[in-house]
Each structure stands twice: as C-alpha cells, then as structure tokens.
Amino acid sequence: MRGTLRDALTLFDENGAVFVTADPARADALRRFDWQRLLIAARDAWGTRCETRLVGHALLEQLVAPYKSCTAHTWIIEVSADYFSWFGAARAAHVDGRLAGELATRNLTSRDFSPLPVLGVPGWCDANAAPAFYDDPDVFRGGRRSRAAGSGAQC
C-alpha cells in the first residue's frame, strides 16, 4: 500500500535534487520561490556559498535533452561556510549523511520539497546569463505554503 511517505521518497528518487547552502537567506529564497534573489541577484554565490546536487534518475534522464521547465523537487540542507572549502568527496559524504539523517527522522510528504527549475541554476544553461531568461511566469512562478518549513522546504 502506498502512503505519503512512500510517495515522497519515490518523488525524490525519480526527480530529486539537494540544494546545499551556507546562507539561510538563499534557503529562504528557494522556499519562497524568490527566483530574483536566488538565481539572479545571488549568481556569484553559486559554487562558493550554495550548490545543487541532482539525485533523481528520471531528472537526470530529462536533462539528456533539457527543456526550460525541467524542475527538480529539492531538499534543502544548510551547512557552515567552511563546507565550500572541502574537497568533493568530503562534501558528498557530508551531504549524504545529513540527507539520510534528515529524511529518516521526518514524517516526509511531497510538500517537504521545493521546486527548482534546474536550467535556471547559474552556469547550467548559457541562456540564463540574461536576466530576461527568468521572466517566463510559466517556469519561474510564485508558490504557496500551507505548512511551516523545516529543514526540507515546503511547496
């Protein structure tokens, strides 16, 4: 029998990403669908204060032939600033451990993930260098909230 937990885990397995940030304001911007603040005003923070790690197998398949509205269901992990000075393997191990711990201790639902249009991530698509790329309301739209946000964002 499928329930909300299994549905959420399936969603993450297929279409998940992890947004890692050393800045709570960036986590808040993602939770609030504030694309201007997250993807345009903070472009220089990507790679030095925040990053996105793709984990969903169907999401990765979609990116073989990417399209603008391709959107990940994103779990947010806040880290200390020194995380971004670590080598890749240490960062991956830290994220894996945090993710496993956080997902295991929550009554997880699909609302615990924030949508992130992945081609909007700075550096992932040449077209997103132009601010007008983000003017598409069908892709970069506002959202609604009905539950208090925890470590994982609500949508």
PDB file of C-alpha atoms in Angstrom:
ATOM      1  CA  MET A   1       0.000   0.000   0.000  1.00  0.00           C
ATOM      2  CA  ARG A   2       1.332   3.396  -0.964  1.00  0.00           C
ATOM      3  CA  GLY A   3       1.234   6.206   1.535  1.00  0.00           C
ATOM      4  CA  THR A   4       2.520   9.755   1.773  1.00  0.00           C
ATOM      5  CA  LEU A   5       5.997   8.671   2.906  1.00  0.00           C
ATOM      6  CA  ARG A   6       6.455   6.210   0.069  1.00  0.00           C
ATOM      7  CA  ASP A   7       5.088   8.730  -2.435  1.00  0.00           C
ATOM      8  CA  ALA A   8       7.547  11.387  -1.212  1.00  0.00           C
ATOM      9  CA  LEU A   9      10.511   9.011  -1.336  1.00  0.00           C
ATOM     10  CA  THR A  10       9.552   7.879  -4.840  1.00  0.00           C
ATOM     11  CA  LEU A  11       9.273  11.503  -5.962  1.00  0.00           C
ATOM     12  CA  PHE A  12      12.731  12.254  -4.591  1.00  0.00           C
ATOM     13  CA  ASP A  13      14.247   9.089  -6.074  1.00  0.00           C
ATOM     14  CA  GLU A  14      12.892   9.982  -9.502  1.00  0.00           C
ATOM     15  CA  ASN A  15      13.060  13.772  -9.558  1.00  0.00           C
ATOM     16  CA  GLY A  16      15.075  14.892  -6.566  1.00  0.00           C
ATOM     17  CA  ALA A  17      17.858  17.374  -6.010  1.00  0.00           C
ATOM     18  CA  VAL A  18      19.640  18.685  -2.936  1.00  0.00           C
ATOM     19  CA  PHE A  19      20.228  22.406  -2.504  1.00  0.00           C
ATOM     20  CA  VAL A  20      23.174  22.971  -0.162  1.00  0.00           C
ATOM     21  CA  THR A  21      23.741  26.460   1.191  1.00  0.00           C
ATOM     22  CA  ALA A  22      25.813  28.264   3.783  1.00  0.00           C
ATOM     23  CA  ASP A  23      23.405  31.195   3.688  1.00  0.00           C
ATOM     24  CA  PRO A  24      19.950  30.891   5.276  1.00  0.00           C
ATOM     25  CA  ALA A  25      18.727  33.751   3.042  1.00  0.00           C
ATOM     26  CA  ARG A  26      19.303  31.581  -0.041  1.00  0.00           C
ATOM     27  CA  ALA A  27      17.401  28.699   1.543  1.00  0.00           C
ATOM     28  CA  ASP A  28      14.592  31.123   2.321  1.00  0.00           C
ATOM     29  CA  ALA A  29      14.604  32.419  -1.263  1.00  0.00           C
ATOM     30  CA  LEU A  30      14.157  28.881  -2.591  1.00  0.00           C
ATOM     31  CA  ARG A  31      11.376  28.142  -0.113  1.00  0.00           C
ATOM     32  CA  ARG A  32       9.603  31.371  -1.114  1.00  0.00           C
ATOM     33  CA  PHE A  33      10.062  30.937  -4.874  1.00  0.00           C
ATOM     34  CA  ASP A  34      12.062  34.173  -4.896  1.00  0.00           C
ATOM     35  CA  TRP A  35      13.865  33.491  -8.166  1.00  0.00           C
ATOM     36  CA  GLN A  36      15.197  37.049  -8.440  1.00  0.00           C
ATOM     37  CA  ARG A  37      17.016  36.787  -5.121  1.00  0.00           C
ATOM     38  CA  LEU A  38      18.139  33.161  -5.544  1.00  0.00           C
ATOM     39  CA  LEU A  39      19.110  32.933  -9.203  1.00  0.00           C
ATOM     40  CA  ILE A  40      19.816  36.474 -10.407  1.00  0.00           C
ATOM     41  CA  ALA A  41      20.937  38.698  -7.524  1.00  0.00           C
ATOM     42  CA  ALA A  42      22.998  35.900  -5.945  1.00  0.00           C
ATOM     43  CA  ARG A  43      24.530  34.470  -9.145  1.00  0.00           C
ATOM     44  CA  ASP A  44      28.066  34.836  -7.825  1.00  0.00           C
ATOM     45  CA  ALA A  45      27.221  32.747  -4.743  1.00  0.00           C
ATOM     46  CA  TRP A  46      26.720  29.547  -6.740  1.00  0.00           C
ATOM     47  CA  GLY A  47      29.650  27.242  -6.133  1.00  0.00           C
ATOM     48  CA  THR A  48      31.016  29.322  -3.262  1.00  0.00           C
ATOM     49  CA  ARG A  49      28.006  29.699  -0.913  1.00  0.00           C
ATOM     50  CA  CYS A  50      25.449  27.337  -2.439  1.00  0.00           C
ATOM     51  CA  GLU A  51      25.181  24.421  -4.853  1.00  0.00           C
ATOM     52  CA  THR A  52      22.662  21.982  -6.231  1.00  0.00           C
ATOM     53  CA  ARG A  53      23.260  18.232  -6.445  1.00  0.00           C
ATOM     54  CA  LEU A  54      20.961  16.227  -8.700  1.00  0.00           C
ATOM     55  CA  VAL A  55      19.927  12.802  -7.420  1.00  0.00           C
ATOM     56  CA  GLY A  56      16.745  11.784  -9.250  1.00  0.00           C
ATOM     57  CA  HIS A  57      17.290   9.249 -12.018  1.00  0.00           C
ATOM     58  CA  ALA A  58      14.370  10.476 -14.142  1.00  0.00           C
ATOM     59  CA  LEU A  59      15.549  14.067 -13.697  1.00  0.00           C
ATOM     60  CA  LEU A  60      18.984  13.105 -14.996  1.00  0.00           C
ATOM     61  CA  GLU A  61      17.363  11.376 -17.984  1.00  0.00           C
ATOM     62  CA  GLN A  62      15.311  14.506 -18.728  1.00  0.00           C
ATOM     63  CA  LEU A  63      18.494  16.559 -18.817  1.00  0.00           C
ATOM     64  CA  VAL A  64      19.848  14.498 -21.713  1.00  0.00           C
ATOM     65  CA  ALA A  65      17.517  16.697 -23.787  1.00  0.00           C
ATOM     66  CA  PRO A  66      16.933  19.623 -21.393  1.00  0.00           C
ATOM     67  CA  TYR A  67      13.950  21.931 -21.556  1.00  0.00           C
ATOM     68  CA  LYS A  68      13.373  25.182 -19.733  1.00  0.00           C
ATOM     69  CA  SER A  69      10.608  23.987 -17.423  1.00  0.00           C
ATOM     70  CA  CYS A  70      12.509  20.906 -16.205  1.00  0.00           C
ATOM     71  CA  THR A  71      12.031  21.166 -12.447  1.00  0.00           C
ATOM     72  CA  ALA A  72      13.562  19.246  -9.550  1.00  0.00           C
ATOM     73  CA  HIS A  73      11.908  18.507  -6.221  1.00  0.00           C
ATOM     74  CA  THR A  74      14.571  19.909  -3.946  1.00  0.00           C
ATOM     75  CA  TRP A  75      15.581  19.159  -0.365  1.00  0.00           C
ATOM     76  CA  ILE A  76      17.410  21.992   1.390  1.00  0.00           C
ATOM     77  CA  ILE A  77      20.463  21.403   3.567  1.00  0.00           C
ATOM     78  CA  GLU A  78      22.051  24.329   5.388  1.00  0.00           C
ATOM     79  CA  VAL A  79      25.785  23.990   6.092  1.00  0.00           C
ATOM     80  CA  SER A  80      28.590  26.030   7.628  1.00  0.00           C
ATOM     81  CA  ALA A  81      30.608  28.284   5.303  1.00  0.00           C
ATOM     82  CA  ASP A  82      33.694  26.061   5.560  1.00  0.00           C
ATOM     83  CA  TYR A  83      31.800  23.287   3.712  1.00  0.00           C
ATOM     84  CA  PHE A  84      32.628  25.075   0.454  1.00  0.00           C
ATOM     85  CA  SER A  85      36.369  24.784   1.145  1.00  0.00           C
ATOM     86  CA  TRP A  86      36.192  20.983   1.403  1.00  0.00           C
ATOM     87  CA  PHE A  87      37.128  18.636  -1.427  1.00  0.00           C
ATOM     88  CA  GLY A  88      34.371  16.918  -3.403  1.00  0.00           C
ATOM     89  CA  ALA A  89      34.423  13.557  -1.601  1.00  0.00           C
ATOM     90  CA  ALA A  90      34.153  15.180   1.833  1.00  0.00           C
ATOM     91  CA  ARG A  91      31.299  17.375   0.647  1.00  0.00           C
ATOM     92  CA  ALA A  92      29.466  14.416  -0.876  1.00  0.00           C
ATOM     93  CA  ALA A  93      29.878  12.342   2.295  1.00  0.00           C
ATOM     94  CA  HIS A  94      28.609  15.216   4.431  1.00  0.00           C
ATOM     95  CA  VAL A  95      25.552  15.752   2.231  1.00  0.00           C
ATOM     96  CA  ASP A  96      24.819  12.008   2.110  1.00  0.00           C
ATOM     97  CA  GLY A  97      24.987  11.740   5.897  1.00  0.00           C
ATOM     98  CA  ARG A  98      22.849  14.804   6.509  1.00  0.00           C
ATOM     99  CA  LEU A  99      20.302  13.780   3.900  1.00  0.00           C
ATOM    100  CA  ALA A 100      19.972  10.252   5.294  1.00  0.00           C
ATOM    101  CA  GLY A 101      19.587  11.562   8.827  1.00  0.00           C
ATOM    102  CA  GLU A 102      17.066  14.251   7.961  1.00  0.00           C
ATOM    103  CA  LEU A 103      14.907  12.047   5.750  1.00  0.00           C
ATOM    104  CA  ALA A 104      14.893   9.247   8.341  1.00  0.00           C
ATOM    105  CA  THR A 105      13.638  11.475  11.143  1.00  0.00           C
ATOM    106  CA  ARG A 106      10.807  13.295   9.355  1.00  0.00           C
ATOM    107  CA  ASN A 107       7.230  12.403   8.628  1.00  0.00           C
ATOM    108  CA  LEU A 108       8.033  13.153   4.996  1.00  0.00           C
ATOM    109  CA  THR A 109       5.492  14.259   2.387  1.00  0.00           C
ATOM    110  CA  SER A 110       5.875  15.669  -1.110  1.00  0.00           C
ATOM    111  CA  ARG A 111       5.261  19.142   0.376  1.00  0.00           C
ATOM    112  CA  ASP A 112       8.668  18.939   2.068  1.00  0.00           C
ATOM    113  CA  PHE A 113      10.409  19.592  -1.257  1.00  0.00           C
ATOM    114  CA  SER A 114      10.844  22.925  -3.027  1.00  0.00           C
ATOM    115  CA  PRO A 115      10.577  23.125  -6.799  1.00  0.00           C
ATOM    116  CA  LEU A 116      13.715  24.334  -8.561  1.00  0.00           C
ATOM    117  CA  PRO A 117      13.712  24.949 -12.333  1.00  0.00           C
ATOM    118  CA  VAL A 118      17.141  23.425 -12.930  1.00  0.00           C
ATOM    119  CA  LEU A 119      18.026  25.326 -16.105  1.00  0.00           C
ATOM    120  CA  GLY A 120      17.759  28.484 -14.024  1.00  0.00           C
ATOM    121  CA  VAL A 121      20.741  27.446 -11.895  1.00  0.00           C
ATOM    122  CA  PRO A 122      23.547  29.877 -12.800  1.00  0.00           C
ATOM    123  CA  GLY A 123      26.069  28.274 -15.118  1.00  0.00           C
ATOM    124  CA  TRP A 124      23.865  25.333 -16.086  1.00  0.00           C
ATOM    125  CA  CYS A 125      22.440  26.920 -19.237  1.00  0.00           C
ATOM    126  CA  ASP A 126      24.048  29.630 -21.367  1.00  0.00           C
ATOM    127  CA  ALA A 127      20.692  31.343 -21.886  1.00  0.00           C
ATOM    128  CA  ASN A 128      20.233  32.016 -18.162  1.00  0.00           C
ATOM    129  CA  ALA A 129      23.072  34.556 -18.215  1.00  0.00           C
ATOM    130  CA  ALA A 130      20.457  37.047 -19.452  1.00  0.00           C
ATOM    131  CA  PRO A 131      18.067  38.221 -16.712  1.00  0.00           C
ATOM    132  CA  ALA A 132      15.195  38.043 -19.231  1.00  0.00           C
ATOM    133  CA  PHE A 133      15.515  34.232 -19.146  1.00  0.00           C
ATOM    134  CA  TYR A 134      13.754  34.347 -15.765  1.00  0.00           C
ATOM    135  CA  ASP A 135      10.820  36.459 -16.997  1.00  0.00           C
ATOM    136  CA  ASP A 136       8.848  33.345 -18.008  1.00  0.00           C
ATOM    137  CA  PRO A 137       5.983  33.084 -15.472  1.00  0.00           C
ATOM    138  CA  ASP A 138       5.145  29.550 -16.603  1.00  0.00           C
ATOM    139  CA  VAL A 139       8.541  28.376 -15.329  1.00  0.00           C
ATOM    140  CA  PHE A 140       9.591  30.879 -12.642  1.00  0.00           C
ATOM    141  CA  ARG A 141       6.312  31.334 -10.833  1.00  0.00           C
ATOM    142  CA  GLY A 142       5.356  32.061  -7.279  1.00  0.00           C
ATOM    143  CA  GLY A 143       4.160  29.346  -4.957  1.00  0.00           C
ATOM    144  CA  ARG A 144       2.000  28.761  -1.967  1.00  0.00           C
ATOM    145  CA  ARG A 145       2.704  27.485   1.505  1.00  0.00           C
ATOM    146  CA  SER A 146       0.440  25.633   3.854  1.00  0.00           C
ATOM    147  CA  ARG A 147       2.867  24.046   6.360  1.00  0.00           C
ATOM    148  CA  ALA A 148       5.683  25.521   8.406  1.00  0.00           C
ATOM    149  CA  ALA A 149       9.058  24.950   6.765  1.00  0.00           C
ATOM    150  CA  GLY A 150      11.540  22.622   8.411  1.00  0.00           C
ATOM    151  CA  SER A 151      14.910  21.530   7.073  1.00  0.00           C
ATOM    152  CA  GLY A 152      13.189  20.471   3.870  1.00  0.00           C
ATOM    153  CA  ALA A 153      11.290  23.215   2.126  1.00  0.00           C
ATOM    154  CA  GLN A 154       7.540  23.235   1.720  1.00  0.00           C
ATOM    155  CA  CYS A 155       5.648  23.714  -1.506  1.00  0.00           C
TER     156      CYS A 155
END
